[in-house]
Amino acid sequence: MVQPPPAPVQRTALQLYRDLLRLIEHVAPGTSPKAIALRATVRAQFDANRSETDVGRVEAHRASAVRALSNYMLYESGAKDKKLGKAMSRFNDDALASGKGGGGVGGKGG
């Protein structure tokens, strides 16, 4: 199998990095301790994987970051929309009761 050139993956990673930094500015504006910690975490994760050349692993890291962004956006929506928040909480409670985990976007468990 022929591997695609690394340039598109790097461009996508850069765009994702910038999206994460913009999200941090939304979540914790300015120079609050939360903002500093979030930026440091994102930067450390990207730095730790900067030299990754395996396309599959790069894609897995990218998918994980996209999933984190999606989960956050869903969590924020649930916090603002009472009906969605109740549905998320009910889903979490059902998942925890069935032993399948949960604790994600609804904010309970862990």
PDB file of N, CA, C and O in Angstrom, residues 43-109:
ATOM      1  N   ARG A  43      -0.290  21.748  23.918  1.00  0.00           N
ATOM      2  CA  ARG A  43       1.057  21.921  23.366  1.00  0.00           C
ATOM      3  C   ARG A  43       1.918  20.689  23.646  1.00  0.00           C
ATOM      4  O   ARG A  43       2.632  20.200  22.762  1.00  0.00           O
ATOM      5  N   ALA A  44       1.848  20.157  24.863  1.00  0.00           N
ATOM      6  CA  ALA A  44       2.653  18.982  25.220  1.00  0.00           C
ATOM      7  C   ALA A  44       2.266  17.770  24.379  1.00  0.00           C
ATOM      8  O   ALA A  44       3.139  17.018  23.923  1.00  0.00           O
ATOM      9  N   GLN A  45       0.957  17.581  24.159  1.00  0.00           N
ATOM     10  CA  GLN A  45       0.514  16.449  23.349  1.00  0.00           C
ATOM     11  C   GLN A  45       0.982  16.575  21.902  1.00  0.00           C
ATOM     12  O   GLN A  45       1.428  15.600  21.302  1.00  0.00           O
ATOM     13  N   PHE A  46       0.878  17.769  21.354  1.00  0.00           N
ATOM     14  CA  PHE A  46       1.328  17.955  19.977  1.00  0.00           C
ATOM     15  C   PHE A  46       2.852  17.832  19.881  1.00  0.00           C
ATOM     16  O   PHE A  46       3.368  17.225  18.948  1.00  0.00           O
ATOM     17  N   ASP A  47       3.570  18.374  20.851  1.00  0.00           N
ATOM     18  CA  ASP A  47       5.035  18.264  20.843  1.00  0.00           C
ATOM     19  C   ASP A  47       5.480  16.813  20.987  1.00  0.00           C
ATOM     20  O   ASP A  47       6.423  16.377  20.327  1.00  0.00           O
ATOM     21  N   ALA A  48       4.803  16.064  21.844  1.00  0.00           N
ATOM     22  CA  ALA A  48       5.172  14.665  22.064  1.00  0.00           C
ATOM     23  C   ALA A  48       4.985  13.821  20.805  1.00  0.00           C
ATOM     24  O   ALA A  48       5.680  12.820  20.624  1.00  0.00           O
ATOM     25  N   ASN A  49       4.089  14.232  19.945  1.00  0.00           N
ATOM     26  CA  ASN A  49       3.798  13.444  18.742  1.00  0.00           C
ATOM     27  C   ASN A  49       4.250  14.134  17.460  1.00  0.00           C
ATOM     28  O   ASN A  49       3.911  13.694  16.370  1.00  0.00           O
ATOM     29  N   ARG A  50       5.041  15.184  17.612  1.00  0.00           N
ATOM     30  CA  ARG A  50       5.496  15.971  16.457  1.00  0.00           C
ATOM     31  C   ARG A  50       6.242  15.135  15.417  1.00  0.00           C
ATOM     32  O   ARG A  50       6.084  15.327  14.226  1.00  0.00           O
ATOM     33  N   SER A  51       7.053  14.188  15.876  1.00  0.00           N
ATOM     34  CA  SER A  51       7.880  13.420  14.938  1.00  0.00           C
ATOM     35  C   SER A  51       7.207  12.129  14.481  1.00  0.00           C
ATOM     36  O   SER A  51       7.829  11.325  13.797  1.00  0.00           O
ATOM     37  N   GLU A  52       5.960  11.948  14.830  1.00  0.00           N
ATOM     38  CA  GLU A  52       5.235  10.740  14.423  1.00  0.00           C
ATOM     39  C   GLU A  52       5.085  10.721  12.907  1.00  0.00           C
ATOM     40  O   GLU A  52       4.639  11.694  12.307  1.00  0.00           O
ATOM     41  N   THR A  53       5.488   9.611  12.298  1.00  0.00           N
ATOM     42  CA  THR A  53       5.398   9.503  10.843  1.00  0.00           C
ATOM     43  C   THR A  53       4.429   8.412  10.397  1.00  0.00           C
ATOM     44  O   THR A  53       4.052   8.370   9.230  1.00  0.00           O
ATOM     45  N   ASP A  54       4.035   7.550  11.307  1.00  0.00           N
ATOM     46  CA  ASP A  54       3.084   6.494  10.976  1.00  0.00           C
ATOM     47  C   ASP A  54       1.719   7.130  10.727  1.00  0.00           C
ATOM     48  O   ASP A  54       1.106   7.710  11.628  1.00  0.00           O
ATOM     49  N   VAL A  55       1.256   7.044   9.513  1.00  0.00           N
ATOM     50  CA  VAL A  55       0.009   7.692   9.110  1.00  0.00           C
ATOM     51  C   VAL A  55      -1.159   7.190   9.956  1.00  0.00           C
ATOM     52  O   VAL A  55      -2.027   7.972  10.357  1.00  0.00           O
ATOM     53  N   GLY A  56      -1.169   5.911  10.272  1.00  0.00           N
ATOM     54  CA  GLY A  56      -2.246   5.357  11.089  1.00  0.00           C
ATOM     55  C   GLY A  56      -2.266   5.949  12.486  1.00  0.00           C
ATOM     56  O   GLY A  56      -3.330   6.288  13.024  1.00  0.00           O
ATOM     57  N   ARG A  57      -1.094   6.096  13.094  1.00  0.00           N
ATOM     58  CA  ARG A  57      -1.026   6.677  14.446  1.00  0.00           C
ATOM     59  C   ARG A  57      -1.361   8.165  14.417  1.00  0.00           C
ATOM     60  O   ARG A  57      -2.021   8.662  15.318  1.00  0.00           O
ATOM     61  N   VAL A  58      -0.914   8.866  13.373  1.00  0.00           N
ATOM     62  CA  VAL A  58      -1.252  10.286  13.243  1.00  0.00           C
ATOM     63  C   VAL A  58      -2.762  10.437  13.129  1.00  0.00           C
ATOM     64  O   VAL A  58      -3.371  11.293  13.784  1.00  0.00           O
ATOM     65  N   GLU A  59      -3.371   9.588  12.333  1.00  0.00           N
ATOM     66  CA  GLU A  59      -4.822   9.639  12.165  1.00  0.00           C
ATOM     67  C   GLU A  59      -5.531   9.319  13.481  1.00  0.00           C
ATOM     68  O   GLU A  59      -6.549   9.931  13.810  1.00  0.00           O
ATOM     69  N   ALA A  60      -5.002   8.366  14.247  1.00  0.00           N
ATOM     70  CA  ALA A  60      -5.607   8.030  15.547  1.00  0.00           C
ATOM     71  C   ALA A  60      -5.522   9.222  16.502  1.00  0.00           C
ATOM     72  O   ALA A  60      -6.489   9.516  17.222  1.00  0.00           O
ATOM     73  N   HIS A  61      -4.389   9.909  16.521  1.00  0.00           N
ATOM     74  CA  HIS A  61      -4.247  11.101  17.367  1.00  0.00           C
ATOM     75  C   HIS A  61      -5.207  12.198  16.917  1.00  0.00           C
ATOM     76  O   HIS A  61      -5.835  12.860  17.744  1.00  0.00           O
ATOM     77  N   ARG A  62      -5.312  12.382  15.609  1.00  0.00           N
ATOM     78  CA  ARG A  62      -6.209  13.403  15.077  1.00  0.00           C
ATOM     79  C   ARG A  62      -7.655  13.072  15.440  1.00  0.00           C
ATOM     80  O   ARG A  62      -8.404  13.937  15.896  1.00  0.00           O
ATOM     81  N   ALA A  63      -8.031  11.813  15.275  1.00  0.00           N
ATOM     82  CA  ALA A  63      -9.399  11.401  15.591  1.00  0.00           C
ATOM     83  C   ALA A  63      -9.699  11.601  17.080  1.00  0.00           C
ATOM     84  O   ALA A  63     -10.799  12.034  17.449  1.00  0.00           O
ATOM     85  N   SER A  64      -8.722  11.341  17.918  1.00  0.00           N
ATOM     86  CA  SER A  64      -8.899  11.539  19.355  1.00  0.00           C
ATOM     87  C   SER A  64      -9.121  13.016  19.679  1.00  0.00           C
ATOM     88  O   SER A  64      -9.988  13.365  20.495  1.00  0.00           O
ATOM     89  N   ALA A  65      -8.369  13.886  19.042  1.00  0.00           N
ATOM     90  CA  ALA A  65      -8.526  15.325  19.278  1.00  0.00           C
ATOM     91  C   ALA A  65      -9.875  15.814  18.761  1.00  0.00           C
ATOM     92  O   ALA A  65     -10.548  16.613  19.428  1.00  0.00           O
ATOM     93  N   VAL A  66     -10.284  15.332  17.599  1.00  0.00           N
ATOM     94  CA  VAL A  66     -11.593  15.723  17.048  1.00  0.00           C
ATOM     95  C   VAL A  66     -12.706  15.239  17.968  1.00  0.00           C
ATOM     96  O   VAL A  66     -13.663  15.967  18.248  1.00  0.00           O
ATOM     97  N   ARG A  67     -12.566  14.019  18.484  1.00  0.00           N
ATOM     98  CA  ARG A  67     -13.557  13.480  19.410  1.00  0.00           C
ATOM     99  C   ARG A  67     -13.633  14.332  20.679  1.00  0.00           C
ATOM    100  O   ARG A  67     -14.719  14.620  21.189  1.00  0.00           O
ATOM    101  N   ALA A  68     -12.492  14.773  21.172  1.00  0.00           N
ATOM    102  CA  ALA A  68     -12.474  15.630  22.362  1.00  0.00           C
ATOM    103  C   ALA A  68     -13.202  16.949  22.095  1.00  0.00           C
ATOM    104  O   ALA A  68     -13.978  17.419  22.931  1.00  0.00           O
ATOM    105  N   LEU A  69     -12.951  17.539  20.933  1.00  0.00           N
ATOM    106  CA  LEU A  69     -13.651  18.771  20.568  1.00  0.00           C
ATOM    107  C   LEU A  69     -15.158  18.534  20.476  1.00  0.00           C
ATOM    108  O   LEU A  69     -15.952  19.327  20.978  1.00  0.00           O
ATOM    109  N   SER A  70     -15.551  17.442  19.843  1.00  0.00           N
ATOM    110  CA  SER A  70     -16.975  17.127  19.690  1.00  0.00           C
ATOM    111  C   SER A  70     -17.623  16.897  21.046  1.00  0.00           C
ATOM    112  O   SER A  70     -18.735  17.379  21.301  1.00  0.00           O
ATOM    113  N   ASN A  71     -16.942  16.159  21.912  1.00  0.00           N
ATOM    114  CA  ASN A  71     -17.483  15.906  23.247  1.00  0.00           C
ATOM    115  C   ASN A  71     -17.660  17.206  24.014  1.00  0.00           C
ATOM    116  O   ASN A  71     -18.658  17.395  24.705  1.00  0.00           O
ATOM    117  N   TYR A  72     -16.697  18.092  23.899  1.00  0.00           N
ATOM    118  CA  TYR A  72     -16.807  19.360  24.616  1.00  0.00           C
ATOM    119  C   TYR A  72     -17.999  20.162  24.095  1.00  0.00           C
ATOM    120  O   TYR A  72     -18.773  20.715  24.869  1.00  0.00           O
ATOM    121  N   MET A  73     -18.133  20.228  22.772  1.00  0.00           N
ATOM    122  CA  MET A  73     -19.244  20.994  22.198  1.00  0.00           C
ATOM    123  C   MET A  73     -20.587  20.393  22.618  1.00  0.00           C
ATOM    124  O   MET A  73     -21.520  21.121  22.938  1.00  0.00           O
ATOM    125  N   LEU A  74     -20.680  19.071  22.666  1.00  0.00           N
ATOM    126  CA  LEU A  74     -21.905  18.420  23.112  1.00  0.00           C
ATOM    127  C   LEU A  74     -22.152  18.714  24.588  1.00  0.00           C
ATOM    128  O   LEU A  74     -23.274  19.018  24.998  1.00  0.00           O
ATOM    129  N   TYR A  75     -21.111  18.647  25.388  1.00  0.00           N
ATOM    130  CA  TYR A  75     -21.228  18.940  26.818  1.00  0.00           C
ATOM    131  C   TYR A  75     -21.736  20.363  27.044  1.00  0.00           C
ATOM    132  O   TYR A  75     -22.631  20.602  27.840  1.00  0.00           O
ATOM    133  N   GLU A  76     -21.148  21.312  26.328  1.00  0.00           N
ATOM    134  CA  GLU A  76     -21.574  22.711  26.460  1.00  0.00           C
ATOM    135  C   GLU A  76     -23.015  22.896  26.016  1.00  0.00           C
ATOM    136  O   GLU A  76     -23.775  23.631  26.634  1.00  0.00           O
ATOM    137  N   SER A  77     -23.402  22.208  24.945  1.00  0.00           N
ATOM    138  CA  SER A  77     -24.788  22.300  24.475  1.00  0.00           C
ATOM    139  C   SER A  77     -25.738  21.744  25.526  1.00  0.00           C
ATOM    140  O   SER A  77     -26.801  22.307  25.773  1.00  0.00           O
ATOM    141  N   GLY A  78     -25.350  20.636  26.146  1.00  0.00           N
ATOM    142  CA  GLY A  78     -26.173  20.028  27.187  1.00  0.00           C
ATOM    143  C   GLY A  78     -26.304  20.920  28.405  1.00  0.00           C
ATOM    144  O   GLY A  78     -27.337  20.929  29.076  1.00  0.00           O
ATOM    145  N   ALA A  79     -25.252  21.675  28.692  1.00  0.00           N
ATOM    146  CA  ALA A  79     -25.294  22.577  29.843  1.00  0.00           C
ATOM    147  C   ALA A  79     -26.240  23.751  29.585  1.00  0.00           C
ATOM    148  O   ALA A  79     -26.821  24.295  30.519  1.00  0.00           O
ATOM    149  N   LYS A  80     -26.414  24.127  28.333  1.00  0.00           N
ATOM    150  CA  LYS A  80     -27.248  25.282  27.982  1.00  0.00           C
ATOM    151  C   LYS A  80     -28.684  24.892  27.634  1.00  0.00           C
ATOM    152  O   LYS A  80     -29.590  25.694  27.786  1.00  0.00           O
ATOM    153  N   ASP A  81     -28.881  23.683  27.154  1.00  0.00           N
ATOM    154  CA  ASP A  81     -30.204  23.212  26.730  1.00  0.00           C
ATOM    155  C   ASP A  81     -30.704  22.188  27.747  1.00  0.00           C
ATOM    156  O   ASP A  81     -30.179  21.086  27.840  1.00  0.00           O
ATOM    157  N   LYS A  82     -31.725  22.545  28.506  1.00  0.00           N
ATOM    158  CA  LYS A  82     -32.205  21.674  29.587  1.00  0.00           C
ATOM    159  C   LYS A  82     -32.675  20.315  29.068  1.00  0.00           C
ATOM    160  O   LYS A  82     -32.401  19.286  29.684  1.00  0.00           O
ATOM    161  N   LYS A  83     -33.372  20.309  27.947  1.00  0.00           N
ATOM    162  CA  LYS A  83     -33.879  19.048  27.409  1.00  0.00           C
ATOM    163  C   LYS A  83     -32.724  18.132  27.003  1.00  0.00           C
ATOM    164  O   LYS A  83     -32.705  16.945  27.324  1.00  0.00           O
ATOM    165  N   LEU A  84     -31.730  18.683  26.310  1.00  0.00           N
ATOM    166  CA  LEU A  84     -30.572  17.896  25.915  1.00  0.00           C
ATOM    167  C   LEU A  84     -29.794  17.449  27.146  1.00  0.00           C
ATOM    168  O   LEU A  84     -29.328  16.310  27.224  1.00  0.00           O
ATOM    169  N   GLY A  85     -29.655  18.333  28.118  1.00  0.00           N
ATOM    170  CA  GLY A  85     -28.939  17.993  29.345  1.00  0.00           C
ATOM    171  C   GLY A  85     -29.584  16.825  30.074  1.00  0.00           C
ATOM    172  O   GLY A  85     -28.898  15.928  30.561  1.00  0.00           O
ATOM    173  N   LYS A  86     -30.921  16.831  30.151  1.00  0.00           N
ATOM    174  CA  LYS A  86     -31.634  15.725  30.795  1.00  0.00           C
ATOM    175  C   LYS A  86     -31.427  14.430  30.016  1.00  0.00           C
ATOM    176  O   LYS A  86     -31.229  13.367  30.606  1.00  0.00           O
ATOM    177  N   ALA A  87     -31.473  14.504  28.690  1.00  0.00           N
ATOM    178  CA  ALA A  87     -31.270  13.308  27.861  1.00  0.00           C
ATOM    179  C   ALA A  87     -29.856  12.764  28.049  1.00  0.00           C
ATOM    180  O   ALA A  87     -29.659  11.549  28.153  1.00  0.00           O
ATOM    181  N   MET A  88     -28.873  13.663  28.108  1.00  0.00           N
ATOM    182  CA  MET A  88     -27.487  13.219  28.311  1.00  0.00           C
ATOM    183  C   MET A  88     -27.324  12.579  29.685  1.00  0.00           C
ATOM    184  O   MET A  88     -26.654  11.554  29.828  1.00  0.00           O
ATOM    185  N   SER A  89     -27.924  13.177  30.687  1.00  0.00           N
ATOM    186  CA  SER A  89     -27.840  12.642  32.045  1.00  0.00           C
ATOM    187  C   SER A  89     -28.502  11.269  32.117  1.00  0.00           C
ATOM    188  O   SER A  89     -27.969  10.335  32.730  1.00  0.00           O
ATOM    189  N   ARG A  90     -29.662  11.128  31.478  1.00  0.00           N
ATOM    190  CA  ARG A  90     -30.376   9.852  31.454  1.00  0.00           C
ATOM    191  C   ARG A  90     -29.534   8.789  30.739  1.00  0.00           C
ATOM    192  O   ARG A  90     -29.412   7.656  31.213  1.00  0.00           O
ATOM    193  N   PHE A  91     -28.898   9.164  29.625  1.00  0.00           N
ATOM    194  CA  PHE A  91     -28.036   8.236  28.897  1.00  0.00           C
ATOM    195  C   PHE A  91     -26.880   7.790  29.785  1.00  0.00           C
ATOM    196  O   PHE A  91     -26.546   6.605  29.854  1.00  0.00           O
ATOM    197  N   ASN A  92     -26.271   8.738  30.483  1.00  0.00           N
ATOM    198  CA  ASN A  92     -25.161   8.425  31.374  1.00  0.00           C
ATOM    199  C   ASN A  92     -25.597   7.500  32.493  1.00  0.00           C
ATOM    200  O   ASN A  92     -24.909   6.534  32.817  1.00  0.00           O
ATOM    201  N   ASP A  93     -26.735   7.803  33.106  1.00  0.00           N
ATOM    202  CA  ASP A  93     -27.237   6.969  34.191  1.00  0.00           C
ATOM    203  C   ASP A  93     -27.509   5.548  33.700  1.00  0.00           C
ATOM    204  O   ASP A  93     -27.167   4.576  34.383  1.00  0.00           O
ATOM    205  N   ASP A  94     -28.111   5.420  32.524  1.00  0.00           N
ATOM    206  CA  ASP A  94     -28.385   4.100  31.952  1.00  0.00           C
ATOM    207  C   ASP A  94     -27.089   3.349  31.659  1.00  0.00           C
ATOM    208  O   ASP A  94     -26.988   2.148  31.911  1.00  0.00           O
ATOM    209  N   ALA A  95     -26.095   4.057  31.125  1.00  0.00           N
ATOM    210  CA  ALA A  95     -24.823   3.421  30.805  1.00  0.00           C
ATOM    211  C   ALA A  95     -24.118   2.948  32.073  1.00  0.00           C
ATOM    212  O   ALA A  95     -23.556   1.847  32.108  1.00  0.00           O
ATOM    213  N   LEU A  96     -24.161   3.765  33.114  1.00  0.00           N
ATOM    214  CA  LEU A  96     -23.526   3.373  34.372  1.00  0.00           C
ATOM    215  C   LEU A  96     -24.266   2.189  35.004  1.00  0.00           C
ATOM    216  O   LEU A  96     -23.638   1.273  35.540  1.00  0.00           O
ATOM    217  N   ALA A  97     -25.590   2.190  34.923  1.00  0.00           N
ATOM    218  CA  ALA A  97     -26.379   1.103  35.498  1.00  0.00           C
ATOM    219  C   ALA A  97     -26.139  -0.210  34.768  1.00  0.00           C
ATOM    220  O   ALA A  97     -26.149  -1.273  35.372  1.00  0.00           O
ATOM    221  N   SER A  98     -25.910  -0.146  33.463  1.00  0.00           N
ATOM    222  CA  SER A  98     -25.701  -1.373  32.687  1.00  0.00           C
ATOM    223  C   SER A  98     -24.243  -1.842  32.744  1.00  0.00           C
ATOM    224  O   SER A  98     -23.914  -2.878  32.207  1.00  0.00           O
ATOM    225  N   GLY A  99     -23.378  -1.033  33.363  1.00  0.00           N
ATOM    226  CA  GLY A  99     -21.980  -1.426  33.481  1.00  0.00           C
ATOM    227  C   GLY A  99     -21.165  -1.165  32.242  1.00  0.00           C
ATOM    228  O   GLY A  99     -20.073  -1.676  32.077  1.00  0.00           O
ATOM    229  N   LYS A 100     -21.669  -0.346  31.330  1.00  0.00           N
ATOM    230  CA  LYS A 100     -20.962  -0.075  30.092  1.00  0.00           C
ATOM    231  C   LYS A 100     -20.167   1.213  30.138  1.00  0.00           C
ATOM    232  O   LYS A 100     -19.767   1.734  29.123  1.00  0.00           O
ATOM    233  N   GLY A 101     -19.971   1.753  31.301  1.00  0.00           N
ATOM    234  CA  GLY A 101     -19.158   2.972  31.378  1.00  0.00           C
ATOM    235  C   GLY A 101     -20.011   4.177  31.591  1.00  0.00           C
ATOM    236  O   GLY A 101     -20.750   4.266  32.543  1.00  0.00           O
ATOM    237  N   GLY A 102     -19.918   5.111  30.667  1.00  0.00           N
ATOM    238  CA  GLY A 102     -20.599   6.389  30.834  1.00  0.00           C
ATOM    239  C   GLY A 102     -19.612   7.365  31.428  1.00  0.00           C
ATOM    240  O   GLY A 102     -18.403   7.181  31.358  1.00  0.00           O
ATOM    241  N   GLY A 103     -20.112   8.372  32.053  1.00  0.00           N
ATOM    242  CA  GLY A 103     -19.233   9.351  32.690  1.00  0.00           C
ATOM    243  C   GLY A 103     -18.625  10.322  31.710  1.00  0.00           C
ATOM    244  O   GLY A 103     -17.779  11.112  32.072  1.00  0.00           O
ATOM    245  N   GLY A 104     -19.020  10.264  30.450  1.00  0.00           N
ATOM    246  CA  GLY A 104     -18.435  11.136  29.438  1.00  0.00           C
ATOM    247  C   GLY A 104     -19.096  12.482  29.380  1.00  0.00           C
ATOM    248  O   GLY A 104     -18.956  13.298  30.273  1.00  0.00           O
ATOM    249  N   VAL A 105     -19.895  12.709  28.376  1.00  0.00           N
ATOM    250  CA  VAL A 105     -20.433  14.027  28.099  1.00  0.00           C
ATOM    251  C   VAL A 105     -21.445  14.512  29.109  1.00  0.00           C
ATOM    252  O   VAL A 105     -21.663  15.703  29.234  1.00  0.00           O
ATOM    253  N   GLY A 106     -22.054  13.645  29.879  1.00  0.00           N
ATOM    254  CA  GLY A 106     -23.048  14.082  30.845  1.00  0.00           C
ATOM    255  C   GLY A 106     -22.460  14.662  32.111  1.00  0.00           C
ATOM    256  O   GLY A 106     -23.143  15.276  32.896  1.00  0.00           O
ATOM    257  N   GLY A 107     -21.168  14.447  32.328  1.00  0.00           N
ATOM    258  CA  GLY A 107     -20.496  15.045  33.455  1.00  0.00           C
ATOM    259  C   GLY A 107     -20.543  14.223  34.727  1.00  0.00           C
ATOM    260  O   GLY A 107     -20.042  14.628  35.748  1.00  0.00           O
ATOM    261  N   LYS A 108     -21.139  13.034  34.704  1.00  0.00           N
ATOM    262  CA  LYS A 108     -21.173  12.188  35.890  1.00  0.00           C
ATOM    263  C   LYS A 108     -20.198  11.046  35.705  1.00  0.00           C
ATOM    264  O   LYS A 108     -19.825  10.695  34.612  1.00  0.00           O
ATOM    265  N   GLY A 109     -19.851  10.451  36.779  1.00  0.00           N
ATOM    266  CA  GLY A 109     -18.984   9.270  36.711  1.00  0.00           C
ATOM    267  C   GLY A 109     -17.571   9.665  36.413  1.00  0.00           C
ATOM    268  O   GLY A 109     -17.154  10.794  36.521  1.00  0.00           O
TER     269      GLY A 109
END
